[in-house]
Structure formats: C-alpha cells, structure tokens
Amino acid sequence: MVEKATDDIRSSLLAYPLWMTLGWQDIKQRYRRSSLGPLWITLSLAITVLTMGFLYAKLFHQDIHTYLPFLSVGMVFWALISSLITESTTVFIGAEGTIKQIPMPFSIHVLRMIWKNFIIFLHNMVVVVGVMFFFGVNPGFNLLLFPLAVLLIMLNGFWVAILLGIIGTRYRDIAQVVSSIIQILFFITPVMWSPASIQNKLWIMEWNPLFHLMTIARNSLLGGSVSLVSWGVVAAMAALGWGIAFRMLVRYRSRIAYWL
Amino acid sequence: MSAFIKAENVIVDFPIYSTPHRSLKKSLLKIATGGRISSDAGGAVVVRALDGISFDLQEGDRLGLTGHNGSGKSTLLRVLAGVYEPTGGRLSVQGHIASLLDISIGMDPEASGLENIFLRGLLLGLSKAEIQKKTKEIIDFSGLGDFIDLPIRTYSSGMSMRLAFSIATSVEADILLMDEWLSVGDADFVKKAEDRLKALVNKTPILVMASHSPEILKEVCSRVMRLEKGKICLEG
C-alpha cells in the first residue's frame, strides 16, 4: 500500500506534460472566445488592487507608497492560497469523469489543480511587479527567498489537496465547510491590514497558519527583516502535513474511485 | 515479457452512500450518539458488483463478456482497466492496457480537433513525440480535412465521434478493453472503421470485450463468459 502511494506521487510528478497541459487547458477553457483571454486575470486583479488600495489607504490612514505594494502582495498570495485550499475539496470530484474511465495516478489531478493556480499566480504577479516598480520597492537580497516561498506554499498546497481531496470526496459537505472557513480567514489573516498596525497582538494571529504564509511571502518581496519563526512554521507545516496526507493516501487511495 | 491477466476470486463491493450518509453531520452525530441516529437512517448499503470472478488470459486470448444490464460486465472492464481496485481477491495484469470504454472522455469542445488529438493522446498515456508521429495519420483517417483546425463544438456529432474513434484506435497496446464493438460515422466510414478496428484487435495480444450481440462475440472472441449478478454463470 505504501509502495502504491509513493508510486502514485512519483509517477504523477513524472507525467508533467499531462498535468501541465490539463491545467493550462482549464484556464484556456475559461477564457476561450474572450479577446483578452487569460490577461483578464491580470486586469481584474489590477483593478481590485488599485481601487481597494486607495480606499483602504485612506480608511486605515496609511501611506499609499507602502500600502499599495503591501496590499498587492497580500491579495496575490491570498488569491493563490485560498484557491489552493478551496479547490482542494473538489479536486477528485471535479475529475470524476476521467477517474472513472482512464486509470491514472490520483496525484495527477492534484498537480493539475496546483499548476492551474500557479499559472493564475504568475498572471497576478505582473500586477505586483508593476506596483513594486512604480513605488520603487526594493526587496534586496530577500528576493532570493521568493522561489523558496512559492515552493513552500505549493508543497503545503499539495498535501492539503490530497487530504481535503480525499475527505471532500467521501463527505460532500466539506467543500461548503471549507469555503465558509476561508471567508472568515480572509478577515483574520493580514491580507488588507498590516500586523504592524495592530497594537494589541491577538493570539489568533500567531496561531493562524495563513498568517505565516503571508509573512514569508511579504518577507521575500517587500524586504525587511526575515521572520525565522514564520519560515520555520511553514516548513514544519509542510513536513507535518505531508506526514498526515501521505498516510491518508496510503489508506484511502484505492477508495477514491468508489466514493465518486 | 508476455502479457497476461490473472484474476483470482475478484470481488468488487460498491458502497452506496445516500445523501444523509455522505454528510459529515451524520458521521459526527454517530460518534456523539454511539451510532443510534445512524441506525435510524439504515446501515450503509453495499452492492456486490463482482462476486468471486476468476479467469486466466494469455496472449492470443479474446474474451467476450455477456450478460444482462447490471450483470457486472462494465464493472469487470473497469477493474481490468485499473479504475477500481478489487475490494477482495487478487488481480494481476501484465502489459500495457488500452481502454476503449469511453472514447470521447477528456475532449474539450472549445478546443480544435488538433488540440484534442494532443489532449486525448496525453490522456491515453502517449508522449508528445508519439502523438506528433500519429497526428497526420489520425487526421487522414478521420477524414475531417480542414475542419481539424476548428473547435470541435462546431462539428456534427458524427464528425466528433469519427475523431474520437480515430484517436482511440491509433493506440498500440498489449491488452485492449472494449465495451461493445465500436461503430461510428456514416455508411462509408462504418466500413473503414470496421477494418481499422479489426486490424487493431488482430495485432493486440489480448482482447476483453463486453457485448450483447451473439454474432459479434462469435466472430471476434475465442472465449465467452456470461455474467449474472456479478458471477460467472457460463463459460465457453
């Protein structure tokens, strides 16, 4: 059983032409027959960030020069993290047709979803880069941490998708539960507000895993001192999460097709 | 290594989760109430789709499956394809499997015929290079001509079936799985398709096909197995 689960992940990774094509196909399908195509991803984020940026800079009495870069990084990573989590719950349900007809490793469906969100993320990053240039944000050597931050987020997304994907296939309410939780998390995670602006630190901030994901993302792009605690928490989360998700895969991999 | 299929006492049980069973609430209540509430809703229903299936297939074998609807033919094909792992018994399969169970799965109506060849090819486990090598032949056989560059939503149903058929039958495999003898297109194409499928079947070492037609089974298969309620009830 352990061998089959390991093989599932290994052969999925090796089948990268398949999940890359399928992931890209998912995006193309959404924007087919629109003249701007996937550029809409970039454009709609740019509009959101700009309007929200100016509005909230006023509301929170923040300097637009620091707030807009802060917000754009926050929004882009929030979009990535939240879609990775919410789409996890339906990652196998959405592939029901394929799973029931063509036998392939289950992790392929997970990688397809991750790849799709990675492409969306790259489109969104255009806005971040634009904002950073415009306001002259220089992350310095912290920028070297950027690929690592993205990789760590993806690694966490991978195990979350296996775990929630399996549970979500068996219990169909999970998708609803998770999407409600994500809505709440949006407000308690520093996406729009800066933790530095909070005088009384709340315990909920430090115990919210997404807080640390946001911190490593901003560390790598906006410069400033690197929070070793957050990097440590995110790495530990990946290790621990993989431990749990892998066990789930070993135990329930062969049941997924039956639950669909 | 030569291809083979060895099934020993294969059992497949499908759990049927009615909506109340699928919800987390029920499971949580079950924990909280020690199963009292869930027993009101009835225990989990299990359907035994395959019940102790055993057979051996070597190269050259052409196995035909027959039986009423719901007798387990399609389930057995899917088990052989590797979609469902048997819940009991043992199944060993050696060789590359090509499944012609649903030949249009994974096709994207908004994508062009050419893109769909690529997409389907990848799903069938071909590499980019292999697909490129086959593309011309697939287009020629499908007879779609310049339509191949148009989205397949613009095709008639016959045209998209012709494309799906041409792609599916371009595979090379050791084991071929088929649910009913494929027949697509208009009168001219049916004949062409028939020849192509026969050629594919002839060069594939092992064939397993489900069919309701005694004539086709007689013509194509060397062995026929009749299933009833998930059991083998007649072999010959």
Short mmCIF file of C-alpha atoms in Angstrom, two decimals:
data_model
loop_
_atom_site.label_atom_id
_atom_site.label_comp_id
_atom_site.label_asym_id
_atom_site.label_seq_id
_atom_site.Cartn_x
_atom_site.Cartn_y
_atom_site.Cartn_z
CA MET A 1 0.00 0.00 0.00
CA VAL A 2 2.81 2.37 0.91
CA GLU A 3 4.56 1.48 -2.34
CA LYS A 4 1.45 2.22 -4.36
CA ALA A 5 1.02 5.60 -2.70
CA THR A 6 4.67 6.51 -3.25
CA ASP A 7 4.38 5.35 -6.82
CA ASP A 8 1.22 7.42 -7.24
CA ILE A 9 3.11 10.58 -6.33
CA ARG A 10 6.29 9.71 -8.21
CA SER A 11 4.62 8.74 -11.47
CA SER A 12 2.37 11.78 -11.24
CA LEU A 13 5.34 14.10 -10.97
CA LEU A 14 6.91 12.37 -13.96
CA ALA A 15 3.74 12.82 -16.01
CA TYR A 16 4.27 16.59 -16.03
CA PRO A 17 3.34 17.07 -19.70
CA LEU A 18 -0.11 15.74 -18.87
CA TRP A 19 -0.96 17.84 -15.81
CA MET A 20 0.68 20.92 -17.24
CA THR A 21 -1.42 20.61 -20.38
CA LEU A 22 -4.61 19.89 -18.45
CA GLY A 23 -4.01 22.75 -16.02
CA TRP A 24 -3.40 25.17 -18.85
CA GLN A 25 -6.44 23.76 -20.64
CA ASP A 26 -8.58 24.62 -17.60
CA ILE A 27 -7.52 28.24 -17.88
CA LYS A 28 -7.89 28.42 -21.64
CA GLN A 29 -11.36 26.91 -21.37
CA ARG A 30 -12.45 29.69 -19.05
CA TYR A 31 -11.24 32.49 -21.29
CA ARG A 32 -11.90 30.90 -24.66
CA ARG A 33 -13.60 33.31 -27.10
CA SER A 34 -12.70 36.33 -24.97
CA SER A 35 -10.41 38.71 -26.77
CA LEU A 36 -8.10 39.38 -23.82
CA GLY A 37 -8.05 35.76 -22.71
CA PRO A 38 -6.14 34.97 -19.51
CA LEU A 39 -4.99 38.60 -19.40
CA TRP A 40 -8.32 39.17 -17.67
CA ILE A 41 -6.76 37.55 -14.61
CA THR A 42 -4.12 40.27 -14.51
CA LEU A 43 -6.52 43.04 -15.37
CA SER A 44 -9.19 42.21 -12.83
CA LEU A 45 -6.62 41.94 -10.06
CA ALA A 46 -5.09 45.27 -11.08
CA ILE A 47 -8.49 46.93 -10.86
CA THR A 48 -9.22 45.41 -7.45
CA VAL A 49 -5.82 46.28 -6.01
CA LEU A 50 -5.93 49.86 -7.23
CA THR A 51 -9.43 50.67 -6.01
CA MET A 52 -9.03 48.85 -2.71
CA GLY A 53 -5.57 50.31 -2.28
CA PHE A 54 -6.66 53.91 -2.49
CA LEU A 55 -9.80 53.32 -0.44
CA TYR A 56 -8.15 51.41 2.40
CA ALA A 57 -5.08 53.62 2.49
CA LYS A 58 -7.49 56.42 3.36
CA LEU A 59 -9.53 54.34 5.80
CA PHE A 60 -6.52 52.92 7.63
CA HIS A 61 -4.57 56.23 7.41
CA GLN A 62 -1.74 54.51 5.58
CA ASP A 63 0.81 55.93 3.22
CA ILE A 64 -0.14 54.80 -0.28
CA HIS A 65 3.54 54.32 -1.17
CA THR A 66 3.87 51.50 1.29
CA TYR A 67 0.27 50.36 1.46
CA LEU A 68 -0.28 49.60 -2.21
CA PRO A 69 2.74 47.28 -2.53
CA PHE A 70 1.74 45.68 0.78
CA LEU A 71 -1.83 45.13 -0.39
CA SER A 72 -0.92 43.85 -3.85
CA VAL A 73 1.41 41.16 -2.48
CA GLY A 74 -1.23 40.28 0.10
CA MET A 75 -4.02 39.98 -2.45
CA VAL A 76 -2.00 37.93 -4.92
CA PHE A 77 -0.87 35.44 -2.31
CA TRP A 78 -4.29 35.33 -0.73
CA ALA A 79 -5.77 34.50 -4.14
CA LEU A 80 -3.23 31.70 -4.53
CA ILE A 81 -3.57 30.24 -1.06
CA SER A 82 -7.34 30.47 -0.84
CA SER A 83 -7.93 28.87 -4.24
CA LEU A 84 -5.47 26.10 -3.45
CA ILE A 85 -7.45 25.31 -0.32
CA THR A 86 -10.99 25.69 -1.66
CA GLU A 87 -10.31 23.82 -4.89
CA SER A 88 -8.72 21.00 -2.89
CA THR A 89 -12.08 19.79 -1.67
CA THR A 90 -13.33 19.11 -5.18
CA VAL A 91 -10.06 18.07 -6.77
CA PHE A 92 -11.18 14.45 -7.28
CA ILE A 93 -14.90 15.16 -7.61
CA GLY A 94 -14.16 17.51 -10.49
CA ALA A 95 -12.15 14.82 -12.25
CA GLU A 96 -14.83 12.16 -11.78
CA GLY A 97 -15.30 11.56 -15.50
CA THR A 98 -11.62 10.94 -16.07
CA ILE A 99 -11.06 8.93 -12.91
CA LYS A 100 -13.88 6.53 -13.76
CA GLN A 101 -12.67 5.97 -17.31
CA ILE A 102 -8.93 6.33 -17.51
CA PRO A 103 -6.79 4.89 -14.76
CA MET A 104 -4.07 7.32 -13.79
CA PRO A 105 -2.31 8.22 -10.57
CA PHE A 106 -4.56 10.34 -8.36
CA SER A 107 -1.90 12.95 -7.66
CA ILE A 108 -2.11 13.98 -11.32
CA HIS A 109 -5.44 15.62 -10.59
CA VAL A 110 -3.90 17.42 -7.64
CA LEU A 111 -0.93 18.63 -9.68
CA ARG A 112 -3.26 19.79 -12.44
CA MET A 113 -5.12 21.98 -9.93
CA ILE A 114 -1.86 23.30 -8.45
CA TRP A 115 -0.44 24.03 -11.87
CA LYS A 116 -3.57 25.90 -12.90
CA ASN A 117 -3.33 28.08 -9.81
CA PHE A 118 0.36 28.60 -10.40
CA ILE A 119 -0.35 29.98 -13.87
CA ILE A 120 -3.01 32.29 -12.44
CA PHE A 121 -0.50 33.34 -9.80
CA LEU A 122 2.07 34.22 -12.48
CA HIS A 123 -0.50 36.36 -14.26
CA ASN A 124 -1.26 38.10 -10.99
CA MET A 125 2.41 38.64 -10.24
CA VAL A 126 2.52 41.03 -13.19
CA VAL A 127 0.48 43.45 -11.07
CA VAL A 128 2.80 43.03 -8.09
CA VAL A 129 5.89 43.64 -10.19
CA GLY A 130 4.23 46.70 -11.74
CA VAL A 131 3.31 48.14 -8.36
CA MET A 132 6.78 47.43 -6.95
CA PHE A 133 8.44 49.20 -9.85
CA PHE A 134 6.11 52.15 -9.68
CA PHE A 135 6.68 52.71 -5.97
CA GLY A 136 10.36 51.78 -6.13
CA VAL A 137 10.15 48.88 -3.70
CA ASN A 138 13.48 47.13 -3.46
CA PRO A 139 13.34 43.76 -1.69
CA GLY A 140 17.15 43.45 -1.81
CA PHE A 141 18.60 40.02 -1.19
CA ASN A 142 15.29 38.89 0.28
CA LEU A 143 14.17 38.38 -3.29
CA LEU A 144 16.31 35.24 -3.35
CA LEU A 145 13.79 33.77 -0.92
CA PHE A 146 10.89 34.30 -3.32
CA PRO A 147 11.19 30.96 -5.19
CA LEU A 148 11.51 29.20 -1.86
CA ALA A 149 8.40 30.93 -0.51
CA VAL A 150 6.40 29.91 -3.59
CA LEU A 151 7.74 26.36 -3.42
CA LEU A 152 6.82 26.05 0.25
CA ILE A 153 3.31 27.31 -0.45
CA MET A 154 2.93 24.79 -3.29
CA LEU A 155 4.27 21.96 -1.13
CA ASN A 156 1.70 22.84 1.51
CA GLY A 157 -0.98 23.13 -1.17
CA PHE A 158 -0.09 19.65 -2.40
CA TRP A 159 -0.66 17.90 0.92
CA VAL A 160 -3.75 19.97 1.69
CA ALA A 161 -5.21 18.93 -1.67
CA ILE A 162 -4.56 15.24 -1.04
CA LEU A 163 -6.03 15.44 2.44
CA LEU A 164 -9.06 17.64 1.70
CA GLY A 165 -9.50 15.99 -1.69
CA ILE A 166 -9.94 12.57 -0.10
CA ILE A 167 -12.14 13.79 2.76
CA GLY A 168 -14.15 16.01 0.40
CA THR A 169 -14.86 13.09 -1.91
CA ARG A 170 -16.18 10.98 0.93
CA TYR A 171 -18.06 13.75 2.75
CA ARG A 172 -19.66 16.16 0.35
CA ASP A 173 -20.29 18.83 3.00
CA ILE A 174 -16.59 19.50 3.39
CA ALA A 175 -16.49 21.79 0.36
CA GLN A 176 -19.07 24.08 1.97
CA VAL A 177 -17.39 23.96 5.36
CA VAL A 178 -14.02 24.86 3.90
CA SER A 179 -15.31 27.72 1.79
CA SER A 180 -17.02 29.27 4.83
CA ILE A 181 -13.85 28.93 6.88
CA ILE A 182 -11.84 30.57 4.11
CA GLN A 183 -14.20 33.54 4.14
CA ILE A 184 -13.57 34.05 7.84
CA LEU A 185 -9.83 33.52 7.43
CA PHE A 186 -9.72 36.36 4.93
CA PHE A 187 -10.50 38.80 7.71
CA ILE A 188 -8.21 37.39 10.37
CA THR A 189 -5.28 36.96 8.01
CA PRO A 190 -3.20 40.07 7.31
CA VAL A 191 -4.22 40.47 3.70
CA MET A 192 -5.54 44.02 3.84
CA TRP A 193 -4.37 45.09 7.28
CA SER A 194 -0.82 45.11 8.45
CA PRO A 195 0.05 43.20 11.62
CA ALA A 196 2.42 46.06 12.46
CA SER A 197 -0.54 48.41 12.76
CA ILE A 198 -2.16 46.32 15.49
CA GLN A 199 -1.16 47.43 18.96
CA ASN A 200 -2.61 44.58 20.97
CA LYS A 201 -1.46 41.40 19.32
CA LEU A 202 -4.17 38.78 19.32
CA TRP A 203 -3.32 35.12 19.87
CA ILE A 204 -5.35 34.28 16.80
CA MET A 205 -2.79 35.98 14.59
CA GLU A 206 0.12 33.79 15.54
CA TRP A 207 -1.96 30.62 15.57
CA ASN A 208 -3.39 31.21 12.12
CA PRO A 209 -1.19 29.22 9.72
CA LEU A 210 -2.06 31.58 6.89
CA PHE A 211 -0.51 34.44 8.88
CA HIS A 212 2.87 32.77 8.47
CA LEU A 213 2.34 32.04 4.79
CA MET A 214 1.59 35.73 4.28
CA THR A 215 4.64 36.69 6.28
CA ILE A 216 7.08 34.61 4.24
CA ALA A 217 5.55 35.93 1.02
CA ARG A 218 5.93 39.55 2.11
CA ASN A 219 9.40 38.87 3.53
CA SER A 220 10.60 37.75 0.13
CA LEU A 221 9.04 40.55 -1.92
CA LEU A 222 8.91 43.61 0.28
CA GLY A 223 12.23 43.26 2.06
CA GLY A 224 12.64 43.90 5.77
CA SER A 225 13.80 41.53 8.44
CA VAL A 226 13.21 37.85 7.75
CA SER A 227 10.89 36.20 10.26
CA LEU A 228 12.58 32.92 11.09
CA VAL A 229 9.57 31.89 13.15
CA SER A 230 7.25 32.14 10.15
CA TRP A 231 9.62 30.31 7.80
CA GLY A 232 10.04 27.63 10.43
CA VAL A 233 6.30 27.29 10.96
CA VAL A 234 5.64 26.99 7.23
CA ALA A 235 8.37 24.38 6.77
CA ALA A 236 7.14 22.42 9.79
CA MET A 237 3.59 22.61 8.44
CA ALA A 238 4.74 21.12 5.15
CA ALA A 239 6.56 18.28 6.90
CA LEU A 240 3.78 17.52 9.36
CA GLY A 241 1.03 17.91 6.77
CA TRP A 242 2.77 15.59 4.36
CA GLY A 243 3.08 13.02 7.12
CA ILE A 244 -0.68 13.05 7.65
CA ALA A 245 -1.69 13.39 3.99
CA PHE A 246 0.59 10.57 2.90
CA ARG A 247 -0.97 8.26 5.45
CA MET A 248 -4.40 9.20 4.13
CA LEU A 249 -3.25 8.46 0.60
CA VAL A 250 -1.86 5.07 1.62
CA ARG A 251 -5.07 4.14 3.38
CA TYR A 252 -7.76 5.59 1.12
CA ARG A 253 -6.19 5.91 -2.35
CA SER A 254 -7.96 2.85 -3.70
CA ARG A 255 -11.30 4.02 -2.25
CA ILE A 256 -11.41 7.35 -4.08
CA ALA A 257 -12.86 5.86 -7.28
CA TYR A 258 -15.51 4.05 -5.24
CA TRP A 259 -16.60 7.20 -3.46
CA LEU A 260 -17.13 9.20 -6.62
CA MET B 1 7.60 -10.21 -21.07
CA SER B 2 4.38 -11.50 -22.46
CA ALA B 3 1.07 -10.04 -21.50
CA PHE B 4 -1.38 -11.78 -19.22
CA ILE B 5 -4.34 -11.20 -16.96
CA LYS B 6 -4.90 -13.38 -13.94
CA ALA B 7 -7.99 -12.87 -11.84
CA GLU B 8 -8.44 -14.88 -8.68
CA ASN B 9 -11.72 -14.64 -6.86
CA VAL B 10 -12.09 -10.94 -7.64
CA ILE B 11 -14.73 -9.18 -5.59
CA VAL B 12 -15.97 -5.63 -6.02
CA ASP B 13 -18.29 -4.05 -3.49
CA PHE B 14 -19.73 -0.63 -4.17
CA PRO B 15 -20.68 1.33 -1.12
CA ILE B 16 -23.85 3.29 -1.76
CA TYR B 17 -23.92 6.48 0.21
CA SER B 18 -27.29 8.08 0.20
CA THR B 19 -27.17 11.80 0.81
CA PRO B 20 -27.62 11.51 4.57
CA HIS B 21 -24.71 9.10 4.70
CA ARG B 22 -22.45 11.36 2.77
CA SER B 23 -22.75 14.21 5.20
CA LEU B 24 -20.29 14.89 7.91
CA LYS B 25 -23.14 15.76 10.26
CA LYS B 26 -24.34 12.18 10.29
CA SER B 27 -20.88 10.85 10.97
CA LEU B 28 -20.33 13.32 13.77
CA LEU B 29 -23.73 12.54 15.26
CA LYS B 30 -22.85 8.89 15.00
CA ILE B 31 -19.80 9.47 17.14
CA ALA B 32 -21.74 11.63 19.56
CA THR B 33 -24.67 9.30 19.89
CA GLY B 34 -22.91 6.00 19.60
CA GLY B 35 -24.50 5.06 16.32
CA ARG B 36 -28.09 5.37 17.43
CA ILE B 37 -29.10 8.02 14.94
CA SER B 38 -27.33 6.44 12.02
CA SER B 39 -29.07 3.18 12.62
CA ASP B 40 -32.35 5.03 12.06
CA ALA B 41 -31.12 6.00 8.63
CA GLY B 42 -30.18 2.40 7.95
CA GLY B 43 -26.76 0.84 7.65
CA ALA B 44 -24.51 1.56 4.69
CA VAL B 45 -25.78 -0.26 1.65
CA VAL B 46 -23.24 -2.28 -0.25
CA VAL B 47 -23.78 -3.58 -3.74
CA ARG B 48 -21.66 -6.53 -4.73
CA ALA B 49 -20.97 -5.87 -8.40
CA LEU B 50 -18.47 -8.69 -8.88
CA ASP B 51 -18.60 -11.80 -6.79
CA GLY B 52 -15.65 -14.14 -7.00
CA ILE B 53 -14.53 -13.78 -10.59
CA SER B 54 -11.61 -15.98 -11.62
CA PHE B 55 -10.03 -16.42 -15.02
CA ASP B 56 -6.72 -16.53 -16.81
CA LEU B 57 -5.92 -14.80 -20.07
CA GLN B 58 -2.78 -15.38 -22.11
CA GLU B 59 -1.61 -13.81 -25.34
CA GLY B 60 -3.94 -14.69 -28.18
CA ASP B 61 -7.00 -14.88 -25.96
CA ARG B 62 -10.08 -12.94 -27.00
CA LEU B 63 -12.52 -12.88 -24.15
CA GLY B 64 -16.10 -11.86 -24.72
CA LEU B 65 -18.28 -10.80 -21.79
CA THR B 66 -22.00 -11.05 -22.00
CA GLY B 67 -24.92 -10.81 -19.64
CA HIS B 68 -27.85 -8.62 -18.75
CA ASN B 69 -27.57 -4.94 -17.89
CA GLY B 70 -26.12 -4.67 -14.44
CA SER B 71 -24.58 -8.12 -14.53
CA GLY B 72 -21.10 -6.70 -13.93
CA LYS B 73 -19.63 -6.56 -17.44
CA SER B 74 -18.71 -2.91 -17.38
CA THR B 75 -17.51 -3.11 -13.80
CA LEU B 76 -15.24 -6.00 -14.72
CA LEU B 77 -13.85 -3.99 -17.64
CA ARG B 78 -13.17 -1.07 -15.36
CA VAL B 79 -11.49 -3.30 -12.83
CA LEU B 80 -9.26 -4.67 -15.58
CA ALA B 81 -8.55 -1.12 -16.74
CA GLY B 82 -7.41 -0.29 -13.21
CA VAL B 83 -10.13 2.22 -12.41
CA TYR B 84 -11.41 0.20 -9.46
CA GLU B 85 -9.09 -1.85 -7.33
CA PRO B 86 -10.82 -5.09 -6.32
CA THR B 87 -12.15 -4.99 -2.76
CA GLY B 88 -11.35 -8.68 -2.46
CA GLY B 89 -9.36 -11.33 -4.29
CA ARG B 90 -6.33 -10.83 -6.48
CA LEU B 91 -5.84 -9.37 -9.90
CA SER B 92 -2.52 -9.34 -11.71
CA VAL B 93 -2.19 -7.66 -15.04
CA GLN B 94 0.96 -7.60 -17.13
CA GLY B 95 1.15 -5.43 -20.21
CA HIS B 96 0.08 -2.03 -21.41
CA ILE B 97 -3.68 -1.58 -21.38
CA ALA B 98 -5.66 0.46 -23.86
CA SER B 99 -9.20 1.15 -22.82
CA LEU B 100 -11.78 1.99 -25.46
CA LEU B 101 -14.53 2.19 -22.83
CA ASP B 102 -15.42 5.83 -23.39
CA ILE B 103 -13.57 7.13 -26.40
CA SER B 104 -14.57 10.75 -26.06
CA ILE B 105 -13.67 11.31 -22.41
CA GLY B 106 -11.43 14.32 -21.90
CA MET B 107 -12.26 16.03 -25.18
CA ASP B 108 -12.69 19.76 -24.90
CA PRO B 109 -15.48 21.13 -27.12
CA GLU B 110 -13.90 24.57 -27.26
CA ALA B 111 -10.52 23.25 -28.41
CA SER B 112 -9.73 22.49 -32.02
CA GLY B 113 -9.62 18.98 -33.41
CA LEU B 114 -5.85 19.15 -33.49
CA GLU B 115 -5.63 20.25 -29.85
CA ASN B 116 -7.98 17.44 -28.93
CA ILE B 117 -5.76 14.88 -30.62
CA PHE B 118 -2.96 16.12 -28.42
CA LEU B 119 -5.12 16.17 -25.29
CA ARG B 120 -6.58 12.72 -25.81
CA GLY B 121 -3.17 11.36 -26.75
CA LEU B 122 -1.71 12.55 -23.44
CA LEU B 123 -4.64 11.05 -21.54
CA LEU B 124 -4.03 7.75 -23.31
CA GLY B 125 -0.50 7.85 -21.96
CA LEU B 126 1.33 8.81 -25.15
CA SER B 127 4.31 11.16 -25.14
CA LYS B 128 4.36 14.39 -27.14
CA ALA B 129 6.65 12.83 -29.74
CA GLU B 130 4.45 9.78 -30.12
CA ILE B 131 1.39 11.95 -30.60
CA GLN B 132 3.12 14.06 -33.21
CA LYS B 133 4.06 10.93 -35.10
CA LYS B 134 0.45 9.74 -35.16
CA THR B 135 -1.27 13.07 -35.75
CA LYS B 136 -1.18 13.05 -39.54
CA GLU B 137 -2.47 9.52 -39.75
CA ILE B 138 -5.29 10.33 -37.32
CA ILE B 139 -6.36 13.39 -39.29
CA ASP B 140 -6.25 11.47 -42.56
CA PHE B 141 -8.28 8.61 -41.20
CA SER B 142 -10.89 10.81 -39.57
CA GLY B 143 -11.44 12.47 -42.96
CA LEU B 144 -12.03 15.82 -41.26
CA GLY B 145 -9.71 17.76 -43.56
CA ASP B 146 -9.56 21.46 -42.75
CA PHE B 147 -12.15 21.05 -40.01
CA ILE B 148 -9.32 19.78 -37.82
CA ASP B 149 -8.36 23.39 -37.03
CA LEU B 150 -11.87 24.34 -35.90
CA PRO B 151 -13.21 23.88 -32.37
CA ILE B 152 -14.95 20.55 -32.12
CA ARG B 153 -18.12 22.20 -30.83
CA THR B 154 -18.63 23.18 -34.48
CA TYR B 155 -18.55 19.51 -35.52
CA SER B 156 -21.59 17.37 -36.08
CA SER B 157 -21.88 14.53 -33.57
CA GLY B 158 -20.81 12.09 -36.28
CA MET B 159 -17.70 14.12 -37.00
CA SER B 160 -16.60 14.31 -33.39
CA MET B 161 -17.19 10.59 -32.97
CA ARG B 162 -15.04 9.97 -36.05
CA LEU B 163 -12.26 12.00 -34.50
CA ALA B 164 -12.62 10.27 -31.12
CA PHE B 165 -12.60 6.89 -32.84
CA SER B 166 -9.55 7.71 -34.94
CA ILE B 167 -7.59 8.80 -31.88
CA ALA B 168 -8.67 5.90 -29.67
CA THR B 169 -7.83 3.29 -32.29
CA SER B 170 -4.39 4.70 -33.01
CA VAL B 171 -3.01 3.23 -29.79
CA GLU B 172 -0.71 0.29 -29.51
CA ALA B 173 -1.25 -1.93 -26.52
CA ASP B 174 -0.92 -5.44 -25.18
CA ILE B 175 -4.42 -5.54 -23.78
CA LEU B 176 -7.46 -3.97 -25.36
CA LEU B 177 -10.67 -3.33 -23.43
CA MET B 178 -13.88 -2.56 -25.23
CA ASP B 179 -17.47 -2.02 -24.16
CA GLU B 180 -19.47 -3.05 -27.23
CA TRP B 181 -17.93 -3.21 -30.68
CA LEU B 182 -17.30 0.38 -31.71
CA SER B 183 -19.22 1.55 -34.71
CA VAL B 184 -19.23 5.17 -35.78
CA GLY B 185 -19.99 7.50 -38.64
CA ASP B 186 -21.93 7.24 -41.86
CA ALA B 187 -22.10 4.22 -44.15
CA ASP B 188 -18.70 4.83 -45.80
CA PHE B 189 -16.96 5.46 -42.54
CA VAL B 190 -18.50 2.48 -40.78
CA LYS B 191 -16.80 0.15 -43.25
CA LYS B 192 -13.45 1.91 -42.88
CA ALA B 193 -13.79 1.95 -39.11
CA GLU B 194 -14.68 -1.72 -39.05
CA ASP B 195 -11.49 -2.62 -40.90
CA ARG B 196 -9.36 -0.42 -38.69
CA LEU B 197 -10.82 -1.84 -35.51
CA LYS B 198 -10.35 -5.40 -36.77
CA ALA B 199 -6.75 -4.66 -37.61
CA LEU B 200 -6.21 -3.22 -34.14
CA VAL B 201 -7.85 -6.20 -32.48
CA ASN B 202 -5.79 -8.60 -34.58
CA LYS B 203 -2.48 -7.05 -33.66
CA THR B 204 -3.32 -6.73 -29.95
CA PRO B 205 -2.31 -9.82 -27.94
CA ILE B 206 -5.27 -9.81 -25.52
CA LEU B 207 -8.79 -8.53 -26.03
CA VAL B 208 -11.59 -8.28 -23.49
CA MET B 209 -14.87 -7.07 -24.91
CA ALA B 210 -18.36 -6.79 -23.50
CA SER B 211 -21.19 -7.18 -25.94
CA HIS B 212 -24.85 -8.07 -26.16
CA SER B 213 -24.55 -9.32 -29.69
CA PRO B 214 -24.00 -13.09 -30.05
CA GLU B 215 -22.88 -12.63 -33.67
CA ILE B 216 -20.09 -10.21 -32.81
CA LEU B 217 -18.96 -12.33 -29.86
CA LYS B 218 -18.88 -15.38 -32.10
CA GLU B 219 -16.96 -13.57 -34.80
CA VAL B 220 -14.38 -11.82 -32.65
CA CYS B 221 -13.93 -13.80 -29.47
CA SER B 222 -12.31 -17.12 -28.75
CA ARG B 223 -13.90 -17.42 -25.32
CA VAL B 224 -17.17 -16.13 -23.99
CA MET B 225 -18.08 -15.61 -20.38
CA ARG B 226 -21.63 -14.95 -19.30
CA LEU B 227 -22.03 -12.94 -16.14
CA GLU B 228 -25.05 -12.88 -13.93
CA LYS B 229 -25.32 -10.85 -10.75
CA GLY B 230 -21.57 -10.44 -10.66
CA LYS B 231 -20.80 -14.14 -11.01
CA ILE B 232 -19.62 -16.21 -13.91
CA CYS B 233 -22.58 -18.39 -14.80
CA LEU B 234 -21.43 -19.85 -18.09
CA GLU B 235 -18.11 -20.19 -19.80
CA GLY B 236 -17.21 -21.48 -23.20
#
